[in-house]
XYZ file of N, CA, C and O in Angstrom:
580
model
N 33.374 54.819 -37.296
C 33.102 55.979 -36.479
C 33.780 55.795 -35.137
O 33.711 54.756 -34.537
N 34.452 56.811 -34.667
C 35.189 56.743 -33.413
C 34.982 58.024 -32.653
O 35.075 59.108 -33.207
N 34.671 57.879 -31.381
C 34.617 59.016 -30.479
C 35.492 58.649 -29.300
O 35.510 57.507 -28.871
N 36.208 59.614 -28.771
C 37.041 59.329 -27.614
C 37.326 60.610 -26.866
O 37.232 61.695 -27.419
N 37.724 60.444 -25.626
C 38.170 61.596 -24.876
C 37.830 61.517 -23.411
O 37.097 60.638 -22.979
N 38.387 62.445 -22.638
C 38.046 62.507 -21.228
C 36.600 62.963 -21.101
O 36.062 63.618 -21.988
N 35.998 62.605 -20.010
C 34.584 62.905 -19.844
C 34.372 64.087 -18.923
O 35.144 64.353 -18.032
N 33.273 64.764 -19.144
C 32.927 65.921 -18.338
C 31.556 65.747 -17.714
O 30.722 66.628 -17.764
N 31.307 64.568 -17.149
C 30.047 64.334 -16.469
C 28.948 63.774 -17.333
O 27.841 63.573 -16.863
N 29.200 63.493 -18.621
C 28.143 62.986 -19.464
C 27.837 61.508 -19.208
O 26.761 61.055 -19.506
N 28.776 60.759 -18.659
C 28.524 59.385 -18.238
C 28.710 59.342 -16.726
O 28.969 60.350 -16.098
N 28.609 58.170 -16.155
C 28.721 58.099 -14.710
C 30.060 58.674 -14.251
O 31.064 58.608 -14.946
N 30.073 59.266 -13.087
C 31.212 60.049 -12.619
C 32.480 59.233 -12.437
O 33.569 59.789 -12.434
N 32.366 57.921 -12.284
C 33.565 57.110 -12.095
C 34.316 56.864 -13.394
O 35.441 56.395 -13.386
N 33.716 57.128 -14.535
C 34.380 56.896 -15.817
C 35.358 58.027 -16.080
O 35.000 59.197 -16.068
N 36.629 57.678 -16.304
C 37.663 58.672 -16.527
C 37.942 58.897 -18.009
O 38.343 59.971 -18.400
N 37.776 57.864 -18.813
C 38.051 57.963 -20.243
C 37.119 57.001 -20.958
O 36.891 55.885 -20.493
N 36.595 57.440 -22.099
C 35.671 56.623 -22.870
C 36.047 56.710 -24.340
O 36.462 57.761 -24.827
N 35.887 55.610 -25.053
C 36.065 55.593 -26.505
C 35.076 54.594 -27.079
O 34.796 53.557 -26.470
N 34.529 54.920 -28.238
C 33.559 54.036 -28.865
C 33.796 53.911 -30.356
O 34.292 54.839 -30.991
N 33.456 52.754 -30.887
C 33.602 52.496 -32.318
C 32.435 51.641 -32.791
O 31.833 50.910 -32.015
N 32.129 51.744 -34.079
C 31.069 50.961 -34.705
C 31.698 50.036 -35.741
O 32.571 50.451 -36.493
N 31.238 48.789 -35.773
C 31.744 47.811 -36.722
C 30.573 47.164 -37.456
O 29.498 47.009 -36.903
N 30.838 46.758 -38.703
C 29.771 46.187 -39.528
C 29.844 44.670 -39.655
O 29.009 44.064 -40.320
N 30.834 44.038 -39.055
C 30.932 42.589 -39.092
C 31.624 42.014 -40.309
O 31.769 40.805 -40.440
N 32.078 42.876 -41.211
C 32.784 42.374 -42.401
C 34.162 41.851 -42.028
O 34.641 42.094 -40.926
N 34.811 41.132 -42.944
C 36.169 40.659 -42.659
C 37.055 41.821 -42.207
O 36.981 42.915 -42.750
N 37.841 41.571 -41.196
C 38.720 42.598 -40.644
C 38.151 43.282 -39.411
O 38.856 44.037 -38.735
N 36.881 43.022 -39.115
C 36.241 43.665 -37.965
C 36.947 43.342 -36.656
O 37.214 44.233 -35.857
N 37.245 42.072 -36.423
C 37.841 41.673 -35.148
C 39.237 42.275 -35.007
O 39.587 42.798 -33.950
N 40.016 42.243 -36.057
C 41.358 42.847 -36.019
C 41.261 44.349 -35.761
O 42.052 44.908 -34.985
N 40.302 45.008 -36.391
C 40.121 46.448 -36.178
C 39.730 46.730 -34.727
O 40.207 47.702 -34.121
N 38.875 45.895 -34.158
C 38.469 46.083 -32.764
C 39.648 45.874 -31.817
O 39.804 46.609 -30.832
N 40.492 44.901 -32.111
C 41.690 44.689 -31.276
C 42.631 45.886 -31.362
O 43.190 46.316 -30.347
N 42.812 46.436 -32.557
C 43.659 47.635 -32.711
C 43.069 48.810 -31.941
O 43.790 49.588 -31.321
N 41.754 48.934 -31.996
C 41.066 49.991 -31.265
C 41.358 49.871 -29.768
O 41.666 50.854 -29.089
N 41.283 48.646 -29.243
C 41.579 48.409 -27.826
C 43.039 48.725 -27.512
O 43.350 49.339 -26.488
N 43.944 48.329 -28.394
C 45.367 48.619 -28.204
C 45.604 50.127 -28.149
O 46.325 50.624 -27.272
N 44.997 50.870 -29.069
C 45.148 52.327 -29.095
C 44.560 52.968 -27.844
O 45.139 53.903 -27.281
N 43.415 52.474 -27.393
C 42.786 52.994 -26.183
C 43.707 52.794 -24.985
O 43.933 53.720 -24.196
N 44.256 51.591 -24.839
C 45.131 51.305 -23.706
C 46.428 52.105 -23.775
O 46.964 52.518 -22.742
N 46.926 52.347 -24.980
C 48.120 53.199 -25.123
C 47.815 54.613 -24.646
O 48.638 55.239 -23.960
N 46.634 55.124 -24.988
C 46.245 56.464 -24.527
C 46.070 56.489 -23.014
O 46.456 57.456 -22.348
N 45.495 55.445 -22.464
C 45.333 55.343 -21.013
C 46.687 55.512 -20.331
O 46.817 56.219 -19.332
N 47.713 54.878 -20.914
C 49.050 54.936 -20.312
C 49.763 56.250 -20.595
O 50.272 56.897 -19.669
N 49.840 56.640 -21.861
C 50.661 57.793 -22.225
C 50.028 59.128 -21.875
O 50.713 60.031 -21.405
N 48.753 59.273 -22.083
C 48.097 60.558 -21.837
C 47.658 60.694 -20.389
O 47.792 61.756 -19.786
N 47.147 59.609 -19.809
C 46.577 59.687 -18.470
C 47.465 59.077 -17.393
O 47.129 59.146 -16.210
N 48.587 58.458 -17.795
C 49.545 57.947 -16.825
C 49.062 56.766 -16.005
O 49.607 56.492 -14.939
N 48.065 56.054 -16.491
C 47.557 54.885 -15.772
C 48.345 53.667 -16.240
O 48.365 53.361 -17.429
N 49.027 52.989 -15.311
C 49.799 51.814 -15.737
C 48.898 50.666 -16.180
O 47.882 50.391 -15.550
N 49.281 50.034 -17.277
C 48.561 48.868 -17.803
C 49.611 47.799 -18.051
O 50.511 47.985 -18.872
N 49.494 46.678 -17.355
C 50.471 45.610 -17.551
C 50.249 44.957 -18.910
O 49.168 45.047 -19.498
N 51.279 44.279 -19.391
C 51.161 43.572 -20.671
C 50.080 42.492 -20.590
O 49.322 42.282 -21.544
N 49.981 41.824 -19.451
C 48.964 40.783 -19.275
C 47.566 41.409 -19.305
O 46.654 40.884 -19.953
N 47.399 42.535 -18.629
C 46.093 43.206 -18.631
C 45.724 43.657 -20.036
O 44.572 43.495 -20.471
N 46.677 44.200 -20.775
C 46.405 44.660 -22.144
C 45.985 43.495 -23.030
O 45.023 43.602 -23.802
N 46.677 42.379 -22.919
C 46.316 41.215 -23.739
C 44.956 40.658 -23.331
O 44.175 40.223 -24.176
N 44.651 40.710 -22.045
C 43.344 40.257 -21.572
C 42.228 41.117 -22.149
O 41.210 40.604 -22.622
N 42.413 42.433 -22.142
C 41.417 43.338 -22.716
C 41.239 43.036 -24.203
O 40.115 42.921 -24.697
N 42.350 42.887 -24.931
C 42.256 42.576 -26.370
C 41.537 41.252 -26.611
O 40.738 41.126 -27.544
N 41.803 40.254 -25.786
C 41.152 38.953 -25.944
C 39.646 39.064 -25.701
O 38.835 38.529 -26.476
N 39.248 39.778 -24.666
C 37.820 39.945 -24.379
C 37.144 40.723 -25.507
O 36.045 40.369 -25.945
N 37.806 41.770 -25.999
C 37.266 42.509 -27.151
C 37.084 41.558 -28.325
O 36.028 41.545 -28.968
N 38.085 40.747 -28.612
C 38.000 39.791 -29.723
C 36.826 38.852 -29.568
O 36.060 38.629 -30.520
N 36.670 38.276 -28.389
C 35.598 37.302 -28.170
C 34.218 37.945 -28.294
O 33.332 37.394 -28.942
N 34.036 39.121 -27.689
C 32.716 39.753 -27.722
C 32.366 40.271 -29.111
O 31.229 40.131 -29.567
N 33.326 40.867 -29.799
C 33.057 41.373 -31.154
C 32.873 40.201 -32.125
O 32.019 40.263 -33.017
N 33.617 39.131 -31.951
C 33.425 37.939 -32.778
C 32.009 37.404 -32.634
O 31.347 37.094 -33.628
N 31.536 37.310 -31.392
C 30.168 36.818 -31.171
C 29.146 37.731 -31.831
O 28.193 37.255 -32.447
N 29.335 39.038 -31.702
C 28.394 39.977 -32.325
C 28.419 39.835 -33.845
O 27.366 39.796 -34.492
N 29.608 39.746 -34.414
C 29.727 39.648 -35.874
C 29.146 38.329 -36.387
O 28.567 38.275 -37.471
N 29.278 37.286 -35.601
C 28.830 35.957 -36.031
C 27.328 35.742 -35.858
O 26.692 35.105 -36.693
N 26.754 36.268 -34.781
C 25.379 35.919 -34.443
C 24.357 37.042 -34.575
O 23.161 36.778 -34.508
N 24.788 38.277 -34.729
C 23.835 39.393 -34.764
C 23.751 39.984 -36.169
O 24.777 40.315 -36.759
N 22.552 40.145 -36.686
C 22.416 40.801 -37.994
C 22.568 42.315 -37.818
O 21.849 42.918 -37.039
N 23.526 42.878 -38.473
C 23.674 44.333 -38.371
C 24.933 44.746 -37.652
O 25.751 43.912 -37.287
N 25.057 46.018 -37.415
C 26.292 46.534 -36.826
C 26.394 46.207 -35.342
O 25.417 45.824 -34.695
N 27.604 46.367 -34.816
C 27.806 46.291 -33.375
C 28.596 47.519 -32.944
O 29.335 48.112 -33.742
N 28.388 47.895 -31.711
C 29.094 49.027 -31.125
C 30.023 48.504 -30.052
O 29.647 47.620 -29.280
N 31.224 49.056 -29.991
C 32.197 48.700 -28.969
C 32.499 49.950 -28.169
O 32.877 50.977 -28.735
N 32.291 49.885 -26.864
C 32.657 50.967 -25.954
C 33.742 50.460 -25.023
O 33.640 49.338 -24.496
N 34.758 51.272 -24.821
C 35.801 50.997 -23.842
C 35.790 52.145 -22.843
O 35.767 53.314 -23.242
N 35.793 51.804 -21.569
C 35.740 52.821 -20.528
C 36.801 52.525 -19.483
O 36.926 51.387 -19.028
N 37.520 53.545 -19.090
C 38.453 53.453 -17.972
C 37.770 54.062 -16.765
O 37.297 55.201 -16.829
N 37.680 53.301 -15.683
C 37.128 53.830 -14.436
C 38.241 53.818 -13.399
O 39.366 53.389 -13.673
N 37.917 54.237 -12.210
C 38.897 54.198 -11.129
C 39.241 52.761 -10.760
O 40.313 52.503 -10.204
N 38.354 51.817 -11.088
C 38.529 50.432 -10.662
C 38.918 49.452 -11.748
O 39.468 48.405 -11.467
N 38.570 49.760 -13.006
C 38.739 48.744 -14.036
C 38.622 49.339 -15.433
O 38.468 50.544 -15.602
N 38.703 48.447 -16.407
C 38.372 48.784 -17.790
C 37.104 48.021 -18.108
O 36.991 46.829 -17.815
N 36.145 48.713 -18.712
C 34.898 48.076 -19.103
C 34.880 47.922 -20.620
O 35.105 48.886 -21.341
N 34.627 46.718 -21.050
C 34.477 46.414 -22.468
C 33.002 46.126 -22.684
O 32.468 45.177 -22.108
N 32.349 46.958 -23.491
C 30.921 46.793 -23.734
C 30.677 46.642 -25.230
O 31.176 47.441 -26.021
N 29.938 45.611 -25.592
C 29.546 45.398 -26.981
C 28.024 45.392 -27.040
O 27.361 44.674 -26.290
N 27.511 46.237 -27.926
C 26.075 46.317 -28.195
C 25.861 45.703 -29.574
O 26.597 46.024 -30.510
N 24.851 44.835 -29.709
C 24.550 44.304 -31.031
C 23.045 44.205 -31.224
O 22.276 44.558 -30.331
N 22.636 43.737 -32.387
C 21.228 43.754 -32.766
C 20.509 42.428 -32.520
O 19.341 42.303 -32.894
N 21.157 41.457 -31.911
C 20.521 40.169 -31.610
C 19.941 40.219 -30.197
O 20.662 40.469 -29.238
N 18.648 39.977 -30.079
C 17.982 40.057 -28.779
C 18.212 38.821 -27.914
O 18.072 38.885 -26.694
N 18.585 37.693 -28.533
C 18.809 36.475 -27.760
C 20.049 36.648 -26.899
O 21.125 36.998 -27.388
N 19.882 36.394 -25.588
C 21.011 36.538 -24.670
C 21.868 35.279 -24.701
O 21.336 34.163 -24.683
N 23.186 35.447 -24.739
C 24.058 34.270 -24.703
C 24.019 33.642 -23.311
O 23.839 34.333 -22.313
N 24.175 32.357 -23.277
C 24.207 31.640 -21.996
C 25.505 30.845 -21.932
O 25.896 30.208 -22.916
N 26.167 30.904 -20.793
C 27.398 30.113 -20.685
C 27.095 28.624 -20.771
O 26.061 28.163 -20.308
N 27.996 27.917 -21.405
C 27.868 26.463 -21.520
C 28.769 25.817 -20.487
O 29.704 26.425 -20.004
N 28.497 24.569 -20.206
C 29.378 23.816 -19.323
C 30.711 23.629 -20.032
O 30.746 23.419 -21.251
N 31.797 23.673 -19.285
C 33.092 23.419 -19.919
C 33.097 22.033 -20.585
O 32.609 21.066 -20.025
N 33.628 22.004 -21.789
C 33.693 20.745 -22.539
C 34.924 20.786 -23.427
O 34.906 21.406 -24.483
N 36.009 20.152 -23.001
C 37.231 20.189 -23.793
C 37.101 19.525 -25.158
O 37.911 19.756 -26.046
N 36.067 18.720 -25.356
C 35.848 18.059 -26.649
C 35.144 18.971 -27.648
O 35.199 18.725 -28.853
N 34.462 20.020 -27.146
C 33.710 20.921 -28.027
C 34.684 21.798 -28.806
O 35.609 22.373 -28.250
N 34.471 21.876 -30.092
C 35.284 22.739 -30.943
C 34.547 24.063 -31.093
O 33.413 24.100 -31.571
N 35.172 25.137 -30.669
C 34.551 26.456 -30.763
C 33.484 26.676 -29.709
O 33.252 25.839 -28.837
N 32.876 27.843 -29.771
C 31.803 28.252 -28.863
C 32.243 28.295 -27.407
O 31.477 27.964 -26.497
N 33.487 28.747 -27.192
C 34.019 28.915 -25.838
C 34.168 30.389 -25.480
O 34.672 30.715 -24.418
N 33.740 31.289 -26.359
C 33.978 32.719 -26.169
C 33.445 33.275 -24.865
O 34.160 33.964 -24.130
N 32.195 32.990 -24.546
C 31.624 33.507 -23.313
C 32.293 32.888 -22.094
O 32.525 33.570 -21.093
N 32.652 31.612 -22.176
C 33.391 30.970 -21.084
C 34.706 31.705 -20.820
O 35.075 31.941 -19.671
N 35.404 32.052 -21.883
C 36.679 32.765 -21.758
C 36.455 34.125 -21.109
O 37.157 34.509 -20.172
N 35.465 34.861 -21.603
C 35.179 36.190 -21.050
C 34.851 36.085 -19.566
O 35.382 36.843 -18.741
N 33.980 35.153 -19.194
C 33.591 35.006 -17.795
C 34.768 34.619 -16.908
O 34.843 35.039 -15.751
N 35.692 33.837 -17.432
C 36.861 33.441 -16.653
C 37.831 34.609 -16.431
O 38.543 34.635 -15.426
N 37.836 35.573 -17.338
C 38.815 36.660 -17.271
C 38.314 37.926 -16.578
O 39.117 38.726 -16.127
N 37.020 38.104 -16.505
C 36.516 39.376 -15.988
C 36.123 39.284 -14.514
O 35.888 38.205 -13.988
N 36.094 40.459 -13.888
C 35.631 40.549 -12.501
C 34.121 40.368 -12.427
O 33.600 39.800 -11.486
N 33.451 40.934 -13.421
C 31.994 40.912 -13.470
C 31.569 41.010 -14.922
O 32.235 41.653 -15.720
N 30.449 40.380 -15.244
C 29.913 40.453 -16.598
C 28.418 40.692 -16.510
O 27.732 40.035 -15.723
N 27.946 41.657 -17.288
C 26.519 41.968 -17.334
C 26.026 41.708 -18.753
O 26.667 42.125 -19.708
N 24.909 41.033 -18.859
C 24.300 40.759 -20.161
C 22.843 41.192 -20.062
O 22.098 40.666 -19.229
N 22.465 42.174 -20.878
C 21.125 42.749 -20.798
C 20.505 42.879 -22.170
O 21.189 43.195 -23.133
N 19.192 42.692 -22.233
C 18.431 42.984 -23.440
C 18.130 44.475 -23.459
O 17.812 45.053 -22.426
N 18.245 45.088 -24.611
C 17.909 46.505 -24.803
C 17.104 46.627 -26.084
O 17.114 45.728 -26.919
N 16.449 47.763 -26.243
C 15.688 47.993 -27.482
C 16.610 47.783 -28.673
O 17.689 48.363 -28.736
N 16.222 46.932 -29.565
C 17.010 46.691 -30.771
C 18.113 45.669 -30.619
O 18.881 45.442 -31.542
N 18.247 45.010 -29.458
C 19.292 44.011 -29.315
C 19.698 43.773 -27.877
O 18.873 43.707 -26.981
N 21.006 43.676 -27.654
C 21.516 43.397 -26.310
C 22.834 44.121 -26.079
O 23.462 44.636 -27.008
N 23.230 44.100 -24.809
C 24.507 44.679 -24.378
C 25.219 43.644 -23.525
O 24.623 43.035 -22.635
N 26.506 43.432 -23.803
C 27.356 42.581 -22.980
C 28.492 43.460 -22.483
O 29.202 44.078 -23.277
N 28.649 43.528 -21.150
C 29.699 44.370 -20.551
C 30.554 43.522 -19.622
O 30.046 42.877 -18.716
N 31.855 43.551 -19.859
C 32.820 42.855 -19.012
C 33.665 43.888 -18.282
O 34.132 44.858 -18.883
N 33.852 43.688 -16.988
C 34.679 44.549 -16.144
C 36.009 43.828 -15.933
O 36.031 42.735 -15.366
N 37.100 44.449 -16.362
C 38.417 43.812 -16.307
C 39.393 44.628 -15.464
O 39.453 45.854 -15.613
N 40.172 43.975 -14.628
C 41.176 44.709 -13.855
C 42.345 45.135 -14.747
O 42.632 44.491 -15.750
N 42.999 46.217 -14.381
C 44.194 46.659 -15.119
C 45.472 46.135 -14.494
O 46.545 46.279 -15.064
N 45.386 45.585 -13.300
C 46.604 45.109 -12.628
C 46.769 43.616 -12.742
O 45.945 42.909 -13.199
């Protein structure tokens, strides 16, 4: 399921463009989410004329990959991915059905895996992690420049 388009006041006024998708966690979910982010950023550039650097685009795709991977791996049930363009940034939000909030771990170069949240926190301007009815929401604010 995909919804997208310019907004007319239905979300906060600073949001210029929003797109959302639902994923079930089956094989191919992460690749589909990355393609979704790529398509969103292409629309941001071509339709709305907002410049997106190659580094910013790859950063958004990486954050989408990490957050959707965590949802697919640890949450029973579907996850929702929202991408929002604001005047200041791109927001990547993943909603899932696991109520346990992730906690950043200390950096450990010997640890294999489980670095996703560390990566997201290192790349974003701000990260919000909240419990909601039926699960949680993780939102990363990423610069486009």
